[in-house]
PDB file of C-alpha atoms in Angstrom:
ATOM      1  CA  MET A   1      -0.042   0.167   0.503  1.00 51.00           C
ATOM      2  CA  LYS A   2       1.687   3.464  -0.801  1.00 93.00           C
ATOM      3  CA  LEU A   3       0.098   7.291  -0.091  1.00 97.00           C
ATOM      4  CA  SER A   4       0.732  10.177  -2.191  1.00 98.00           C
ATOM      5  CA  ILE A   5       1.359  13.499  -0.985  1.00 97.00           C
ATOM      6  CA  ILE A   6       0.338  15.920  -3.192  1.00 98.00           C
ATOM      7  CA  ILE A   7       1.396  19.784  -1.516  1.00 97.00           C
ATOM      8  CA  THR A   8       0.245  22.403  -4.549  1.00 97.00           C
ATOM      9  CA  ILE A   9       2.378  25.639  -3.504  1.00 97.00           C
ATOM     10  CA  TYR A  10       2.023  29.169  -4.855  1.00 97.00           C
ATOM     11  CA  ASN A  11       4.000  31.815  -3.414  1.00 97.00           C
ATOM     12  CA  ASN A  12       4.880  30.441  -0.238  1.00 94.00           C
ATOM     13  CA  GLU A  13       8.347  30.266   1.110  1.00 95.00           C
ATOM     14  CA  GLU A  14       8.002  31.596   4.595  1.00 93.00           C
ATOM     15  CA  THR A  15       5.496  28.526   5.601  1.00 92.00           C
ATOM     16  CA  LEU A  16       6.668  26.361   3.187  1.00 95.00           C
ATOM     17  CA  SER A  17       9.851  24.090   5.453  1.00 95.00           C
ATOM     18  CA  ARG A  18       7.442  24.126   8.885  1.00 90.00           C
ATOM     19  CA  CYS A  19       5.118  22.644   6.281  1.00 92.00           C
ATOM     20  CA  MET A  20       7.400  19.918   5.421  1.00 96.00           C
ATOM     21  CA  GLU A  21       9.506  19.734   8.796  1.00 94.00           C
ATOM     22  CA  SER A  22       5.443  17.804   9.699  1.00 91.00           C
ATOM     23  CA  VAL A  23       5.161  16.083   6.535  1.00 95.00           C
ATOM     24  CA  VAL A  24       8.557  14.261   6.416  1.00 96.00           C
ATOM     25  CA  ALA A  25       8.838  13.162   9.680  1.00 94.00           C
ATOM     26  CA  GLN A  26       5.474  11.168   9.805  1.00 93.00           C
ATOM     27  CA  LYS A  27       6.032   7.411  10.361  1.00 87.00           C
ATOM     28  CA  VAL A  28       4.745   6.191   6.624  1.00 91.00           C
ATOM     29  CA  ASP A  29       7.902   4.393   4.907  1.00 83.00           C
ATOM     30  CA  ASP A  30       5.803   3.276   1.627  1.00 92.00           C
ATOM     31  CA  CYS A  31       4.504   7.357   0.581  1.00 96.00           C
ATOM     32  CA  GLU A  32       5.709   9.941  -2.466  1.00 97.00           C
ATOM     33  CA  ILE A  33       5.146  13.356  -1.891  1.00 97.00           C
ATOM     34  CA  ILE A  34       4.668  15.553  -4.533  1.00 98.00           C
ATOM     35  CA  ILE A  35       4.998  19.372  -4.311  1.00 98.00           C
ATOM     36  CA  VAL A  36       3.527  20.798  -7.649  1.00 98.00           C
ATOM     37  CA  ASP A  37       4.704  24.397  -8.243  1.00 98.00           C
ATOM     38  CA  ASP A  38       2.027  26.873  -9.826  1.00 98.00           C
ATOM     39  CA  GLY A  39       4.038  29.415 -11.053  1.00 97.00           C
ATOM     40  CA  SER A  40       5.362  30.422  -7.921  1.00 97.00           C
ATOM     41  CA  THR A  41       7.342  33.943  -8.348  1.00 97.00           C
ATOM     42  CA  ASP A  42       8.895  34.820  -4.797  1.00 97.00           C
ATOM     43  CA  GLY A  43      11.738  31.714  -3.697  1.00 96.00           C
ATOM     44  CA  SER A  44       9.208  28.892  -2.960  1.00 96.00           C
ATOM     45  CA  GLY A  45       9.986  25.939  -5.961  1.00 97.00           C
ATOM     46  CA  ALA A  46      14.025  27.184  -4.869  1.00 98.00           C
ATOM     47  CA  LEU A  47      13.222  25.770  -1.665  1.00 98.00           C
ATOM     48  CA  ALA A  48      11.076  22.928  -2.515  1.00 98.00           C
ATOM     49  CA  GLU A  49      14.600  21.980  -5.096  1.00 98.00           C
ATOM     50  CA  GLN A  50      16.323  21.930  -2.027  1.00 98.00           C
ATOM     51  CA  TRP A  51      13.570  19.223   0.260  1.00 98.00           C
ATOM     52  CA  ALA A  52      13.955  17.143  -2.227  1.00 98.00           C
ATOM     53  CA  ARG A  53      17.331  17.268  -2.689  1.00 97.00           C
ATOM     54  CA  ASN A  54      17.392  16.040   0.836  1.00 95.00           C
ATOM     55  CA  ASP A  55      14.647  13.457   0.559  1.00 96.00           C
ATOM     56  CA  GLU A  56      14.025  10.726  -2.306  1.00 95.00           C
ATOM     57  CA  ARG A  57      10.725  10.364  -1.747  1.00 96.00           C
ATOM     58  CA  ILE A  58      10.160  14.377  -2.947  1.00 97.00           C
ATOM     59  CA  ALA A  59       9.975  15.434  -6.590  1.00 98.00           C
ATOM     60  CA  VAL A  60       8.645  18.542  -7.311  1.00 98.00           C
ATOM     61  CA  VAL A  61       7.124  19.826 -10.618  1.00 98.00           C
ATOM     62  CA  HIS A  62       6.832  22.830 -12.151  1.00 98.00           C
ATOM     63  CA  LYS A  63       4.197  24.671 -14.137  1.00 98.00           C
ATOM     64  CA  PRO A  64       2.668  27.887 -14.866  1.00 97.00           C
ATOM     65  CA  ASN A  65      -0.002  29.224 -12.598  1.00 97.00           C
ATOM     66  CA  GLY A  66      -3.041  27.826 -13.329  1.00 97.00           C
ATOM     67  CA  GLY A  67      -4.374  28.196  -9.269  1.00 96.00           C
ATOM     68  CA  THR A  68      -5.144  25.758  -6.673  1.00 93.00           C
ATOM     69  CA  SER A  69      -7.800  23.400  -8.138  1.00 94.00           C
ATOM     70  CA  GLU A  70      -5.145  22.973 -11.245  1.00 96.00           C
ATOM     71  CA  ALA A  71      -2.218  22.722  -9.210  1.00 97.00           C
ATOM     72  CA  LYS A  72      -3.642  19.136  -7.241  1.00 96.00           C
ATOM     73  CA  ASN A  73      -5.337  17.493 -10.797  1.00 96.00           C
ATOM     74  CA  PHE A  74      -1.932  18.049 -11.748  1.00 97.00           C
ATOM     75  CA  GLY A  75      -0.573  16.198  -8.901  1.00 97.00           C
ATOM     76  CA  LEU A  76      -4.013  14.219  -9.748  1.00 97.00           C
ATOM     77  CA  ASP A  77      -2.117  13.189 -12.985  1.00 96.00           C
ATOM     78  CA  ILE A  78       1.784  12.053 -11.481  1.00 96.00           C
ATOM     79  CA  VAL A  79       0.618   9.887  -8.224  1.00 96.00           C
ATOM     80  CA  LYS A  80       1.051   6.544  -8.172  1.00 96.00           C
ATOM     81  CA  GLY A  81      -0.281   5.332  -4.282  1.00 96.00           C
ATOM     82  CA  ASP A  82      -3.445   4.315  -3.385  1.00 96.00           C
ATOM     83  CA  TYR A  83      -4.535   6.184  -1.564  1.00 97.00           C
ATOM     84  CA  VAL A  84      -3.752  10.790  -1.934  1.00 97.00           C
ATOM     85  CA  THR A  85      -3.833  13.065   0.521  1.00 95.00           C
ATOM     86  CA  PHE A  86      -4.111  16.471   0.693  1.00 95.00           C
ATOM     87  CA  VAL A  87      -1.812  19.145   2.655  1.00 92.00           C
ATOM     88  CA  ASP A  88      -2.167  22.964   2.446  1.00 88.00           C
ATOM     89  CA  SER A  89       1.845  25.167   1.800  1.00 90.00           C
ATOM     90  CA  ASP A  90       0.837  26.709   4.498  1.00 85.00           C
ATOM     91  CA  ASP A  91      -0.422  24.196   7.524  1.00 83.00           C
ATOM     92  CA  GLU A  92       0.874  21.912   9.711  1.00 84.00           C
ATOM     93  CA  LEU A  93       0.730  17.787  10.275  1.00 85.00           C
ATOM     94  CA  SER A  94       0.912  16.733  13.935  1.00 84.00           C
ATOM     95  CA  PRO A  95       3.248  14.354  14.868  1.00 88.00           C
ATOM     96  CA  ASN A  96       2.440  10.456  13.829  1.00 89.00           C
ATOM     97  CA  THR A  97      -0.682  11.965  12.539  1.00 90.00           C
ATOM     98  CA  LEU A  98      -1.255   9.634   9.534  1.00 93.00           C
ATOM     99  CA  ARG A  99       0.475   6.257   9.878  1.00 94.00           C
ATOM    100  CA  PRO A 100      -2.510   4.541  12.463  1.00 92.00           C
ATOM    101  CA  LEU A 101      -4.489   6.478   9.319  1.00 91.00           C
ATOM    102  CA  MET A 102      -2.946   4.555   6.735  1.00 95.00           C
ATOM    103  CA  GLN A 103      -3.509   0.976   9.233  1.00 93.00           C
ATOM    104  CA  MET A 104      -6.958   1.649  10.194  1.00 92.00           C
ATOM    105  CA  LEU A 105      -6.901   1.733   5.396  1.00 93.00           C
ATOM    106  CA  HIS A 106      -4.821  -1.101   5.469  1.00 93.00           C
ATOM    107  CA  GLU A 107      -8.028  -3.327   8.155  1.00 94.00           C
ATOM    108  CA  HIS A 108     -10.362  -1.995   6.667  1.00 93.00           C
ATOM    109  CA  PRO A 109      -9.237  -1.950   2.536  1.00 93.00           C
ATOM    110  CA  GLU A 110     -13.398  -1.185   1.769  1.00 92.00           C
ATOM    111  CA  TYR A 111     -13.293   2.891   3.144  1.00 91.00           C
ATOM    112  CA  ASP A 112     -13.501   5.159   0.496  1.00 89.00           C
ATOM    113  CA  MET A 113     -12.183   7.530   2.315  1.00 83.00           C
ATOM    114  CA  LEU A 114     -10.796   8.745   6.203  1.00 84.00           C
ATOM    115  CA  GLU A 115     -11.438  12.043   7.640  1.00 80.00           C
ATOM    116  CA  TYR A 116      -9.290  12.653  10.502  1.00 72.00           C
ATOM    117  CA  SER A 117      -9.438  15.695  13.449  1.00 63.00           C
ATOM    118  CA  VAL A 118      -7.067  18.833  13.230  1.00 60.00           C
ATOM    119  CA  LEU A 119      -6.660  22.657  14.881  1.00 59.00           C
ATOM    120  CA  GLN A 120      -8.250  25.032  12.717  1.00 62.00           C
ATOM    121  CA  ASN A 121      -6.780  27.978  12.713  1.00 61.00           C
ATOM    122  CA  ALA A 122      -3.487  27.597  13.970  1.00 61.00           C
ATOM    123  CA  GLY A 123      -1.800  30.629  15.914  1.00 62.00           C
ATOM    124  CA  SER A 124      -4.110  32.933  15.832  1.00 67.00           C
ATOM    125  CA  VAL A 125      -6.632  33.929  17.692  1.00 77.00           C
ATOM    126  CA  HIS A 126      -9.884  31.677  16.064  1.00 72.00           C
ATOM    127  CA  GLU A 127      -7.361  28.146  16.717  1.00 65.00           C
ATOM    128  CA  CYS A 128      -9.959  25.933  17.761  1.00 63.00           C
ATOM    129  CA  PRO A 129     -10.026  21.659  17.574  1.00 60.00           C
ATOM    130  CA  LEU A 130     -12.735  20.567  14.919  1.00 58.00           C
ATOM    131  CA  THR A 131     -12.929  17.290  16.884  1.00 58.00           C
ATOM    132  CA  LEU A 132     -13.903  14.446  14.950  1.00 60.00           C
ATOM    133  CA  HIS A 133     -15.117  10.630  16.527  1.00 61.00           C
ATOM    134  CA  ASN A 134     -15.346   7.313  15.225  1.00 65.00           C
ATOM    135  CA  ARG A 135     -17.379   6.722  12.794  1.00 60.00           C
ATOM    136  CA  LEU A 136     -18.991   5.114   9.507  1.00 60.00           C
ATOM    137  CA  TYR A 137     -20.767   7.311   6.349  1.00 61.00           C
ATOM    138  CA  HIS A 138     -22.378   5.113   4.064  1.00 61.00           C
ATOM    139  CA  ASN A 139     -22.219   7.737   1.522  1.00 62.00           C
ATOM    140  CA  ALA A 140     -22.324  11.392   1.258  1.00 61.00           C
ATOM    141  CA  LEU A 141     -25.568  13.048   2.256  1.00 62.00           C
ATOM    142  CA  ASP A 142     -24.834  10.805   5.381  1.00 60.00           C
ATOM    143  CA  TRP A 143     -21.736  12.759   5.963  1.00 58.00           C
ATOM    144  CA  LEU A 144     -23.356  15.892   5.234  1.00 58.00           C
ATOM    145  CA  SER A 145     -26.332  15.023   7.824  1.00 57.00           C
ATOM    146  CA  VAL A 146     -23.806  15.782  10.491  1.00 58.00           C
ATOM    147  CA  ASN A 147     -22.048  19.194   9.542  1.00 56.00           C
ATOM    148  CA  GLY A 148     -20.167  17.710   6.685  1.00 53.00           C
ATOM    149  CA  CYS A 149     -20.120  20.926   4.836  1.00 51.00           C
ATOM    150  CA  SER A 150     -18.548  22.849   7.907  1.00 49.00           C
ATOM    151  CA  HIS A 151     -14.715  20.680   7.409  1.00 50.00           C
ATOM    152  CA  CYS A 152     -15.421  19.936   3.208  1.00 55.00           C
ATOM    153  CA  TRP A 153     -12.088  21.690   2.144  1.00 59.00           C
ATOM    154  CA  MET A 154      -9.699  18.250   1.368  1.00 67.00           C
ATOM    155  CA  TRP A 155      -7.339  19.235   3.856  1.00 73.00           C
ATOM    156  CA  ASN A 156      -7.695  16.568   7.039  1.00 81.00           C
ATOM    157  CA  LYS A 157      -8.712  13.439   4.972  1.00 86.00           C
ATOM    158  CA  ILE A 158      -7.551  10.546   3.521  1.00 91.00           C
ATOM    159  CA  PHE A 159      -8.178   9.541   0.056  1.00 91.00           C
ATOM    160  CA  LYS A 160      -8.210   5.859  -2.275  1.00 94.00           C
ATOM    161  CA  ARG A 161      -7.239   7.253  -5.888  1.00 95.00           C
ATOM    162  CA  GLY A 162      -9.305   5.715  -7.592  1.00 93.00           C
ATOM    163  CA  LEU A 163     -11.912   8.547  -6.300  1.00 89.00           C
ATOM    164  CA  PHE A 164     -10.475  10.317  -9.033  1.00 91.00           C
ATOM    165  CA  HIS A 165     -10.778   9.285 -11.880  1.00 89.00           C
ATOM    166  CA  SER A 166     -13.701  10.169 -13.428  1.00 85.00           C
ATOM    167  CA  LEU A 167     -13.367  13.111 -10.593  1.00 82.00           C
ATOM    168  CA  ARG A 168     -11.303  16.494 -10.784  1.00 83.00           C
ATOM    169  CA  PHE A 169     -11.403  19.831  -8.991  1.00 84.00           C
TER     170      PHE A 169
END
């Protein structure tokens, strides 16, 4: 089983190292980290290349600016993992976040998606935890019925890659 982590960047030189430190520290051996530089005009692209030189799991691709959705689609076109997750370049993963989630997916290959608890707006006056409880949803409407739309972003979920064969941003 393999996890693909897609990180899209656009002029995130100030936050990229903090994000990358949290991602490379995850205890997931079988993963690839794809950084999609969406035409950054600051030093983000060079910084990403530096991270790639120091970790063989990291690959960097540069493309003309087209927006975050296009960048995510670009990443989806090249990933090789059975599962995919997205990490925003200004986010930080808590230590040992991904390993237990990947273990759960290994034990439950029927799961299409896992969503995990996060600290929202970390470091700001609006900081607050989003605590999710273990619950199995059988479809999207089931998830939405328990306020799923209040946390329908991409960055706190792991998806089966196959979900994106015909679904795009």
